[in-house]
Tab-separated table of C-alpha atoms in Angstrom:
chain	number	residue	atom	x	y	z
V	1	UNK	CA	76.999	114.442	83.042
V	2	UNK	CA	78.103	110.737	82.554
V	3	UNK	CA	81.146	109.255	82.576
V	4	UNK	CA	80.583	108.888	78.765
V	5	UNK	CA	79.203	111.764	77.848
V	6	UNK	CA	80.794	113.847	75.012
V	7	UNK	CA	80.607	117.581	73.970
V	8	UNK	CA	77.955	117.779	77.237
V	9	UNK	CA	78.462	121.220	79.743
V	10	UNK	CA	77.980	120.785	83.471
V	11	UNK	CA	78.581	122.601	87.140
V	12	UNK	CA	80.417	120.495	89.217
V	13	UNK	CA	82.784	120.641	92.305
V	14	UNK	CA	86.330	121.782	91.574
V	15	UNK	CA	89.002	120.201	93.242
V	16	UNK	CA	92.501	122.234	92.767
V	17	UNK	CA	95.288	119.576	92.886
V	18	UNK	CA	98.660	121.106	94.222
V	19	UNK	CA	101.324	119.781	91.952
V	20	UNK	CA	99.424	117.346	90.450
V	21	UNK	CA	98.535	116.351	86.686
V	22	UNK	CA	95.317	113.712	86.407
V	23	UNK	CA	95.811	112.140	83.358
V	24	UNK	CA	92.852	110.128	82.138
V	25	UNK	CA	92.155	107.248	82.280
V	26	UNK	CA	93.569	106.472	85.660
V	27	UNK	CA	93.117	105.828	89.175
V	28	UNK	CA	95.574	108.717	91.399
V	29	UNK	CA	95.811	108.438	95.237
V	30	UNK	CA	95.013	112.343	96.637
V	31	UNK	CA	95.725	113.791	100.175
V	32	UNK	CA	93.165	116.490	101.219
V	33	UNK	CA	94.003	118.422	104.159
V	34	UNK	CA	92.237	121.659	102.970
V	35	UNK	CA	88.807	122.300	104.957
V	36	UNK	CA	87.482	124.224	102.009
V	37	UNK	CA	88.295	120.500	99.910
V	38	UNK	CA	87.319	118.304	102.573
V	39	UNK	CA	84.100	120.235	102.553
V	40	UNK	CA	83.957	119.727	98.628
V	41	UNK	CA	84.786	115.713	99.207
V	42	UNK	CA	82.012	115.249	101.537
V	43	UNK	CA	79.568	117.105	99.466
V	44	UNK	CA	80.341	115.144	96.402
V	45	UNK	CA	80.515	112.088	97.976
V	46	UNK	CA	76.664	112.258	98.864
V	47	UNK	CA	75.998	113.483	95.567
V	48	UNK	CA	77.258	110.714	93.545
V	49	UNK	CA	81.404	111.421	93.540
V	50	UNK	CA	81.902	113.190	90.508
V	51	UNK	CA	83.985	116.415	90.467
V	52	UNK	CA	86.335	118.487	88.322
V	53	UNK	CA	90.115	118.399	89.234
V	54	UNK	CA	92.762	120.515	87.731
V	55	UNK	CA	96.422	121.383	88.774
V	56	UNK	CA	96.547	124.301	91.120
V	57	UNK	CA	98.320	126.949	89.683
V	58	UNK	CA	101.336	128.700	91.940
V	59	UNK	CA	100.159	129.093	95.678
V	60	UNK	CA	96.782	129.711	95.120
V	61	UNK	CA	94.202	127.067	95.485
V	62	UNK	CA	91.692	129.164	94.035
V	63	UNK	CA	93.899	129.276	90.697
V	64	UNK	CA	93.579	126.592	88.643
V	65	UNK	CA	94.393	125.236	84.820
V	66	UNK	CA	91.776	125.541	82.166
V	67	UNK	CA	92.560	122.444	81.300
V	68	UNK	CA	91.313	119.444	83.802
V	69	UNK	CA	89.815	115.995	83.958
V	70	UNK	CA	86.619	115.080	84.685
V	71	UNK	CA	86.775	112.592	87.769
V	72	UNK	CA	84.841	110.232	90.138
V	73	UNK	CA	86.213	110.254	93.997
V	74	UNK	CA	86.515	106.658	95.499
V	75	UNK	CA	87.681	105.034	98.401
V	76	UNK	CA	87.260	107.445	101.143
V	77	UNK	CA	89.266	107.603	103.950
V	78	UNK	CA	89.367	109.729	107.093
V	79	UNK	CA	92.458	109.876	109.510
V	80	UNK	CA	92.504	110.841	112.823
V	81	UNK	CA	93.637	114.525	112.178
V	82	UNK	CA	90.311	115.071	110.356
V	83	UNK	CA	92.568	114.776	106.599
V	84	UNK	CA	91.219	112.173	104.189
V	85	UNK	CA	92.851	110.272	101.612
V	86	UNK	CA	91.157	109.612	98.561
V	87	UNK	CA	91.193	107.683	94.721
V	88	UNK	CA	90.487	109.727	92.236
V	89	UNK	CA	89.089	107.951	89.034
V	90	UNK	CA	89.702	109.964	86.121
V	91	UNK	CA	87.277	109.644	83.463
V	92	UNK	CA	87.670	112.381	80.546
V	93	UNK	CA	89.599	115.313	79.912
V	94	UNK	CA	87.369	118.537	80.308
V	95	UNK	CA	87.700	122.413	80.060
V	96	UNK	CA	86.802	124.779	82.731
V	97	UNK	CA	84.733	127.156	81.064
V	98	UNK	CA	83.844	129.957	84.137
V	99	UNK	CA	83.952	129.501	88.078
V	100	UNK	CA	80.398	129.456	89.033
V	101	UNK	CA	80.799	129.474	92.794
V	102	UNK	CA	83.964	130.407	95.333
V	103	UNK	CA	82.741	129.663	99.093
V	104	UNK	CA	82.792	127.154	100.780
V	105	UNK	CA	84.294	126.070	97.986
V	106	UNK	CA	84.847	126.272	94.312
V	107	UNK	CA	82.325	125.184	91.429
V	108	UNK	CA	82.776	125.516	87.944
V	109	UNK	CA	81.199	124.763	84.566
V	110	UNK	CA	83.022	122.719	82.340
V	111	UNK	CA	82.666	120.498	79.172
V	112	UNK	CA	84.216	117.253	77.902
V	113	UNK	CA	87.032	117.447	75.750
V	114	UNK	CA	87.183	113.854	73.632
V	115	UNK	CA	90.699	112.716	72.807
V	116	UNK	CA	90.747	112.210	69.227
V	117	UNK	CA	92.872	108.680	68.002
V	118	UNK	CA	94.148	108.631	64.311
V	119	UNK	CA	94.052	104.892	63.636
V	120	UNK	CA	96.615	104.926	61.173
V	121	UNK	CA	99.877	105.353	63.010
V	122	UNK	CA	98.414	104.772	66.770
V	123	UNK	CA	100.151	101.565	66.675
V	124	UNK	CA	103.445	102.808	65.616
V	125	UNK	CA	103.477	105.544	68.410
V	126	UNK	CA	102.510	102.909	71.084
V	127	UNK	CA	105.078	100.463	69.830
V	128	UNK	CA	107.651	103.625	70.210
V	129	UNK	CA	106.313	104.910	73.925
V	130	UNK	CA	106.408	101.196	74.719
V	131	UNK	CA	109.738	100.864	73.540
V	132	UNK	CA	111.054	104.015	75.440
V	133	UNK	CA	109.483	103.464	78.597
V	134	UNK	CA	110.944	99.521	78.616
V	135	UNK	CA	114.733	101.134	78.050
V	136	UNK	CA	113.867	103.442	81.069
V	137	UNK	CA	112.714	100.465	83.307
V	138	UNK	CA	116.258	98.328	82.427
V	139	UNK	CA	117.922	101.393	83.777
V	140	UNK	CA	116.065	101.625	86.994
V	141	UNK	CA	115.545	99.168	90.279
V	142	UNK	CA	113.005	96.343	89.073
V	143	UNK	CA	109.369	97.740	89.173
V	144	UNK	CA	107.637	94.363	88.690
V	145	UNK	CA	104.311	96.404	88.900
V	146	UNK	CA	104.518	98.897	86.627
V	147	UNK	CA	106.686	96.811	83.908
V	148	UNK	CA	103.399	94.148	84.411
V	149	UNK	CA	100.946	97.060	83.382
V	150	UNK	CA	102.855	98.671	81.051
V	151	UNK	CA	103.039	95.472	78.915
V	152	UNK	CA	99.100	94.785	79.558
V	153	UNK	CA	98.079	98.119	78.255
V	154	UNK	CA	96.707	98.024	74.968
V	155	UNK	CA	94.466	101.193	75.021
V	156	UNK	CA	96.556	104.100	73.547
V	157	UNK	CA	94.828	106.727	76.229
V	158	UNK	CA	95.759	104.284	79.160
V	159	UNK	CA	99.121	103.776	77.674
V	160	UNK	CA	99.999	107.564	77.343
V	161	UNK	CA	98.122	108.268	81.043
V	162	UNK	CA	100.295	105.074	82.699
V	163	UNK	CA	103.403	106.644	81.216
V	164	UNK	CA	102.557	110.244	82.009
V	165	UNK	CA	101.566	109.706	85.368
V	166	UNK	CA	104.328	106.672	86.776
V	167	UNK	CA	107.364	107.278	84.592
V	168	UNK	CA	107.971	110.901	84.201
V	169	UNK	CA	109.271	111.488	87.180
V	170	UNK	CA	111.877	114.415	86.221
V	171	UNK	CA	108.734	116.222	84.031
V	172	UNK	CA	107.772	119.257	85.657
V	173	UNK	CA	103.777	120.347	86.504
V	174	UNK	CA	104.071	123.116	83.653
V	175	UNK	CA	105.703	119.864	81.249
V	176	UNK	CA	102.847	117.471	82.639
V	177	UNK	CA	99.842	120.190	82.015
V	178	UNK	CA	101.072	120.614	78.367
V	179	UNK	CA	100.380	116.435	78.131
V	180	UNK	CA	97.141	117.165	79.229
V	181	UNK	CA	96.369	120.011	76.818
V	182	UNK	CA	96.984	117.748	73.274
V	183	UNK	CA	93.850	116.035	72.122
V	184	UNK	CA	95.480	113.822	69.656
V	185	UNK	CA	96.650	110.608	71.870
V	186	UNK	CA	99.285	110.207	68.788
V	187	UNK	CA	100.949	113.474	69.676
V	188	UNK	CA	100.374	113.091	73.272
V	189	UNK	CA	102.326	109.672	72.883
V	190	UNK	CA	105.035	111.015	70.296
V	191	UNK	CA	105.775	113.847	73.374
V	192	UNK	CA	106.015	111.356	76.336
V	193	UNK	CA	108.517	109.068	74.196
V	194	UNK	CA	110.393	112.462	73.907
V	195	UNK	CA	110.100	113.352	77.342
V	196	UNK	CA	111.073	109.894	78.587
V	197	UNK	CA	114.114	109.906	76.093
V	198	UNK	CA	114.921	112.722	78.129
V	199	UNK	CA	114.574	111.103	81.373
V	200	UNK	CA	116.905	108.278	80.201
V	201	UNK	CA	119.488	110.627	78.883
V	202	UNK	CA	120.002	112.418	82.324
V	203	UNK	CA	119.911	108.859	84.138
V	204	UNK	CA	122.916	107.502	81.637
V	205	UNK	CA	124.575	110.856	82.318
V	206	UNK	CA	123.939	110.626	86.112
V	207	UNK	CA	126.131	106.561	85.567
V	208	UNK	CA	128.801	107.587	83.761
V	209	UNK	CA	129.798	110.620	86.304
């Protein structure tokens, strides 16, 4: 499988992310302190980086969403307590079809899931997201970094995936998987306007008392 590669099934490393959505595309920093997943990193680096990742559901790292992102591991880095700390490039949504494989870790065959853009109101939901998420950063301490990229990103999927993943910080993992889940970025967008609406609400609320 490709990073391009559409409608195409695979088996590939599954990495179980505890409390964590990967939104593509993005890049998301990833402690692994697992053996089981530091096994699966080191296995995956030698054979070219690319794995599955999903939110882990509950306790159990063996539980995970249907519902992932394809992914390509980069920057490797081992501490001295044998954990590593990794970027994790997210490429293309995917769905877990069946676990092929459980020890020494898990394996699983999934397929691409394209994100489908309807070119007639993509602009207006971008414009609104854009619009929400600039009324949320007046309201909070100056994040010259993320205001810079949220201005400079004109692809709706890396719009929706920069908002998801830096400025919903009250969403919840169940709120964050359901982000995941829509295929139409328009949707996806008109939900995180919603959900940031929501975030600015509380914050106002949070000033006044």
């Amino acid at each position: 499988m490709t990073p391009t590669s559409h409608n195409l099934t695979a088996e590939l490393p599954l990495l179980a992310l505890r409390g964590i959505v990967v939104f593509p595309p993005s890049v998301v920093p990833v402690a692994v302190s697992r053996p089981a997943a530091i096994r699966l990193v080191d296995d995956a680096v030698i054979s070219g980086g690319l794995v599955a990742v999903s939110a882990q559901r509950g306790d159990d790292p063996d539980q995970c969403y249907a519902i992932g992102a394809l992914a390509r591991l980069h920057r490797l880095v081992r501490l001295h307590d044998g954990t590593l700390r990794i970027a994790l490039q997210a490429l293309e949504r995917i769905a877990i079809e069946q676990v092929t494989q459980r020890e020494p870790y898990l394996r699983a065959l999934v397929h691409v899931l394209p994100d489908h853009i309807n070119a007639s109101d993509i602009a207006t939901r971008m414009q609104e997201a854009r619009a929400r998420a600039r009324e949320l950063l007046d309201a909070l301490p100056p994040n010259e970094e993320v205001r810079t990229q949220l201005e400079s990103a004109d692809d709706p999927r890396h719009l929706a995936a920069l908002l998801a993943s830096m400025l919903l910080v009250r969403a919840n993992l169940a709120e964050r998987q359901a982000l995941l889940e829509i295929a139409d970025v328009s949707e996806r967008l008109v939900r995180i306007s919603a959900l940031l609406t929501h975030e600015l609400d509380i914050l106002r609320r949070h000033f006044r008392i």
